[in-house]
CSV table of C-alpha atoms in Angstrom, one decimal:
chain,number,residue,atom,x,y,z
T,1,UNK,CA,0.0,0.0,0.0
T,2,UNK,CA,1.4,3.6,-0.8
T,3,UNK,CA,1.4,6.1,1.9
T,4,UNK,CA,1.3,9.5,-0.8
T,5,UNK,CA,-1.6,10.8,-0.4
T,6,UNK,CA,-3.9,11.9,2.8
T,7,UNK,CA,-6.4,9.4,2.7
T,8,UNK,CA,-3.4,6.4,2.2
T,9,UNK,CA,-1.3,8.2,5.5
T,10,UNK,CA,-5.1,8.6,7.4
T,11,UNK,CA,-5.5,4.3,6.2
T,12,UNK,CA,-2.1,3.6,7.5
T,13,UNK,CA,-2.0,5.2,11.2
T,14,UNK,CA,-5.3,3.6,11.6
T,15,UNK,CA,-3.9,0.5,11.0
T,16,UNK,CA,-0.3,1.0,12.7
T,17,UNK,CA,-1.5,2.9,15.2
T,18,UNK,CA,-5.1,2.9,15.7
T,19,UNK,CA,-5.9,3.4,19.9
T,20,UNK,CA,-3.7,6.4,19.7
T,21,UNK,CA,-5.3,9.9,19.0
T,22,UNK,CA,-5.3,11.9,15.6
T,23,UNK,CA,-6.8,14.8,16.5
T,24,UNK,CA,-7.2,16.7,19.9
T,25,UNK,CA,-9.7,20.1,19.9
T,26,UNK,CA,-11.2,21.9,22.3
T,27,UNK,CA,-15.1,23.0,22.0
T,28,UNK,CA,-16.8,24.6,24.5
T,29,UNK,CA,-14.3,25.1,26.7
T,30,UNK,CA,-13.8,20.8,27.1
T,31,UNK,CA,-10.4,18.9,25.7
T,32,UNK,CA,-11.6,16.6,22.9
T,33,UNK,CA,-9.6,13.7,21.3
T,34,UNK,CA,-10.6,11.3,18.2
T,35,UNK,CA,-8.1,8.2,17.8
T,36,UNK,CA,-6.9,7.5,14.2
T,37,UNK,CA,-9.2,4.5,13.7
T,38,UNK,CA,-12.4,6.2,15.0
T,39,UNK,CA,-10.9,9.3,12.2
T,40,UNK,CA,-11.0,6.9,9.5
T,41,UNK,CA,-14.4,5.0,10.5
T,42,UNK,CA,-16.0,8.8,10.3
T,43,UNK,CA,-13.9,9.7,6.8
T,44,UNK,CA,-15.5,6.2,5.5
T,45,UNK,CA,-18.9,7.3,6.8
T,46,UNK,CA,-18.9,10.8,5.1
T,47,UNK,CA,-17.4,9.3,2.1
T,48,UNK,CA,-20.5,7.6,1.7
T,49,UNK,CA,-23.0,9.9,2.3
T,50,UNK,CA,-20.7,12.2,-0.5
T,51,UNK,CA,-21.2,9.3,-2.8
T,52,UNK,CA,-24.7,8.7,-2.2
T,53,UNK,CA,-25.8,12.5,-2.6
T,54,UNK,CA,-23.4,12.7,-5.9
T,55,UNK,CA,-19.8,13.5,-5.2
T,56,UNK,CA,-17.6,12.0,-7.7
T,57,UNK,CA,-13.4,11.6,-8.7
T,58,UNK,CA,-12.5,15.2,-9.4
T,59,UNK,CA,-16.0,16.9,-7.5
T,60,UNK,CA,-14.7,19.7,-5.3
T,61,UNK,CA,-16.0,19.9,-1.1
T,62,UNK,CA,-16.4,23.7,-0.8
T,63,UNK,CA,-15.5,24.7,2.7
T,64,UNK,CA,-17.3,27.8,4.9
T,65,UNK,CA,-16.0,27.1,8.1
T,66,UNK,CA,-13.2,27.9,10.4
T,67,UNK,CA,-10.3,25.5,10.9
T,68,UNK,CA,-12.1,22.4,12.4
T,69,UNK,CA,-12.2,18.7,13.5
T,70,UNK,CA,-15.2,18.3,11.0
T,71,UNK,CA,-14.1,20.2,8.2
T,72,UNK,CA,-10.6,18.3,8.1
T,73,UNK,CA,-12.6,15.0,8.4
T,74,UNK,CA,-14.6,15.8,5.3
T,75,UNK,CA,-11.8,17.2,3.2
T,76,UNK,CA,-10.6,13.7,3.8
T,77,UNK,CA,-13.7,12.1,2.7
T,78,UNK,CA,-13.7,13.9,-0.4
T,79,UNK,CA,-9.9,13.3,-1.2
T,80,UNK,CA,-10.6,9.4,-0.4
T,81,UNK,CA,-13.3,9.3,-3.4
T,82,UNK,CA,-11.0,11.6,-5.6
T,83,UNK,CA,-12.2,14.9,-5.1
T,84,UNK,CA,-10.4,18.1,-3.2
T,85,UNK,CA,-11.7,20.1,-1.0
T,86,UNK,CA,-11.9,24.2,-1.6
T,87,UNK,CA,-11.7,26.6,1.3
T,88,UNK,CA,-13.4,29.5,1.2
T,89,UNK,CA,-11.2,32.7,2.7
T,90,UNK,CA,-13.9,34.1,5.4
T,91,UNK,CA,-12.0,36.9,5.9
T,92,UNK,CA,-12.8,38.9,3.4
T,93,UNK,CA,-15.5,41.4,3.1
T,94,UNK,CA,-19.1,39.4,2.7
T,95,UNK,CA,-19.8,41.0,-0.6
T,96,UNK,CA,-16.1,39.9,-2.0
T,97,UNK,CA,-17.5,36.1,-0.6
T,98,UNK,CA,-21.2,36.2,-2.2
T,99,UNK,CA,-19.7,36.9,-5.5
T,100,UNK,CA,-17.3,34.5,-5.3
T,101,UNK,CA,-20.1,31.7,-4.1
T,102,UNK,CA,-22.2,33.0,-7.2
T,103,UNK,CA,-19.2,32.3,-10.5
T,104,UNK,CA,-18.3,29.3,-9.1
T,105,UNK,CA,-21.6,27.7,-7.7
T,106,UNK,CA,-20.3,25.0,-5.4
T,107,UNK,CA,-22.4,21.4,-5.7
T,108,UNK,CA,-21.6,20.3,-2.1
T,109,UNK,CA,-20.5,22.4,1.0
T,110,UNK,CA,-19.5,22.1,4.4
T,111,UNK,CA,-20.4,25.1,6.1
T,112,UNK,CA,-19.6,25.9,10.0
T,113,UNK,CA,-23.2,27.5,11.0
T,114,UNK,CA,-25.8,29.6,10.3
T,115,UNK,CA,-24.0,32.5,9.0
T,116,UNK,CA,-22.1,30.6,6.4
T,117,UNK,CA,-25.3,28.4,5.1
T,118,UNK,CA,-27.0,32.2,4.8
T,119,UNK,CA,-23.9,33.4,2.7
T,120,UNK,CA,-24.7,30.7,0.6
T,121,UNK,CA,-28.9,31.9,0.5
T,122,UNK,CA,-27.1,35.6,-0.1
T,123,UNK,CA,-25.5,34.4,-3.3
T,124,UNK,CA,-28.9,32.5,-4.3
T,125,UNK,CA,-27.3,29.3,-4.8
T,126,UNK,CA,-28.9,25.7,-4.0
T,127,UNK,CA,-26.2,23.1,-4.0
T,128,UNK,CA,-26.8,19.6,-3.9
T,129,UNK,CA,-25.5,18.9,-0.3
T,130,UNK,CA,-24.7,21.2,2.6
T,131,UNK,CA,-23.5,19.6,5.4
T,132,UNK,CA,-23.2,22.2,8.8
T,133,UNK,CA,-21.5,21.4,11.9
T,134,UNK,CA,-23.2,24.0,13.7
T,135,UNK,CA,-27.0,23.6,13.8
T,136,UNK,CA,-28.0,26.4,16.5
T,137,UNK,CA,-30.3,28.4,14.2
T,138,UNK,CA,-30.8,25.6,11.7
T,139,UNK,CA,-32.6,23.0,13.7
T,140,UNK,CA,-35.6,24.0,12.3
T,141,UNK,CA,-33.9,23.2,8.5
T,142,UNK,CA,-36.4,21.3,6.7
T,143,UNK,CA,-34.4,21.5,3.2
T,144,UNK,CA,-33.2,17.8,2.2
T,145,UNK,CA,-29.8,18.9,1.0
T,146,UNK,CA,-29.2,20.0,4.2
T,147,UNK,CA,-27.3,17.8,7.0
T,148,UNK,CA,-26.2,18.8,10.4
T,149,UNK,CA,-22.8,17.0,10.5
T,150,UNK,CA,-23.8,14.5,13.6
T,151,UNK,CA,-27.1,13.4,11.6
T,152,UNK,CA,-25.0,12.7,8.4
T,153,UNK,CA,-22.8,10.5,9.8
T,154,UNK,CA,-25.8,8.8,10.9
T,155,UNK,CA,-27.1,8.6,7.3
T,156,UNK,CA,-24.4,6.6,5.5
T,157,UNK,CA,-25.8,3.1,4.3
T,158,UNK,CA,-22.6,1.6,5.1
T,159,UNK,CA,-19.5,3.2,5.2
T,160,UNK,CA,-17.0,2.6,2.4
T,161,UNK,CA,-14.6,-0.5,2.2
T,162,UNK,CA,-13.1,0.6,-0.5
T,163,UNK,CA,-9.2,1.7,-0.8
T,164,UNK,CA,-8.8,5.4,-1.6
T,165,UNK,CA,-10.2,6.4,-5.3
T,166,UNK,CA,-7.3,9.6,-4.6
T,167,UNK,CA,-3.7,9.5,-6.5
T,168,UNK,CA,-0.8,11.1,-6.3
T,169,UNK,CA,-0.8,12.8,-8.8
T,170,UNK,CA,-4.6,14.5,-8.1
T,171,UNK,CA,-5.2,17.8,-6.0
T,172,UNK,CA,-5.9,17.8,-3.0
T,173,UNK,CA,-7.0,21.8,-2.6
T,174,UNK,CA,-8.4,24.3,-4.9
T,175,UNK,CA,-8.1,28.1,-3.7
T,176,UNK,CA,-10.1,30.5,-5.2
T,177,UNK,CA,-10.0,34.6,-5.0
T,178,UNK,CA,-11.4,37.1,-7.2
T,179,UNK,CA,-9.2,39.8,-7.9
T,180,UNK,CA,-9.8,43.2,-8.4
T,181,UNK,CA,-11.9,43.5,-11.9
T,182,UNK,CA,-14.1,40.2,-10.4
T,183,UNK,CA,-12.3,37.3,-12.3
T,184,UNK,CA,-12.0,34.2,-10.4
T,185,UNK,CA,-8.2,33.0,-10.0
T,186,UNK,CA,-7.3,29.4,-9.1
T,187,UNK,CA,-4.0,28.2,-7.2
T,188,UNK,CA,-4.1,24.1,-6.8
């Protein structure tokens, strides 16, 4: 097996190391750890739901969110079927973000909350799947391609068995930015 790509390295530890923790974040205040093979049962989970709602080799996972646990799991997800995952810079101005959201019109998202899904209703786009890790002001969501995070891993038929669809040579991340006169530049 060939460790040269992030979902091969994420199969590996799980297998070499598997009881020891991956990932360590704090949320609310409380010290959180995932272990590598509970990481990859969650990557194999979202992989499937991905695949069920659509996502295919060379799809792009369009990222509204912080620097989190979930967001790094479902880059991971996408990479392991052959996609790449696209942050979105949310530090600059809203307006500079909508347009941005509107040329490219992102098929599946991961967006952190409330705020991010609305960015999303701002640019008056519909994708496929959104999946948010932060439901406070969603719970009432009714839309089915919206997931809170906990609920989609929940949703997978059963989680992939499959080795990673990802090579080598593929992306792993797309950045976009607009520049000045609106056009949409791309750095993979």
């Amino acid at each position: 097996m060939s460790n040269d790509t992030l979902p091969s390295l994420l199969r590996a530890q799980s297998e070499q190391r598997g009881a020891d923790v991956a990932i360590r974040h704090k949320q609310l205040g409380i010290w959180h750890a995932l272990r590598w093979q509970d990481a990859q049962r969650e990557v194999l989970q979202l992989a499937a739901v991905l695949r069920e709602r659509g996502f295919n080799k060379g799809d792009a996972l369009f990222l509204l969110s912080h620097p989190r646990p979930q967001a790094l799991l479902l880059q991971l997800a996408a990479q392991w079927l052959g996609g790449l995952a696209a942050p979105v810079d949310l530090l600059v101005e809203r307006a500079v973000t909508v347009q941005l959201l509107q040329k490219l019109r992102p098929a599946f998202v991961f967006a952190e909350g409330e705020d991010e899904v609305a960015l999303l209703a701002e640019a008056e786009l519909a994708p496929r799947l959104v999946i948010y890790a932060d439901r406070r002001g969603l719970a009432g969501d009714a839309q089915a391609s919206r997931l809170d995070y906990a609920d989609a891993l929940k949703l997978a038929t059963a989680p992939l068995h499959e080795a990673p669809l990802v090579a080598p040579v593929d992306h792993a991340f797309a950045f976009h930015r607009l520049d000045a006169g609106g056009l949409v530049h791309l750095q993979t």
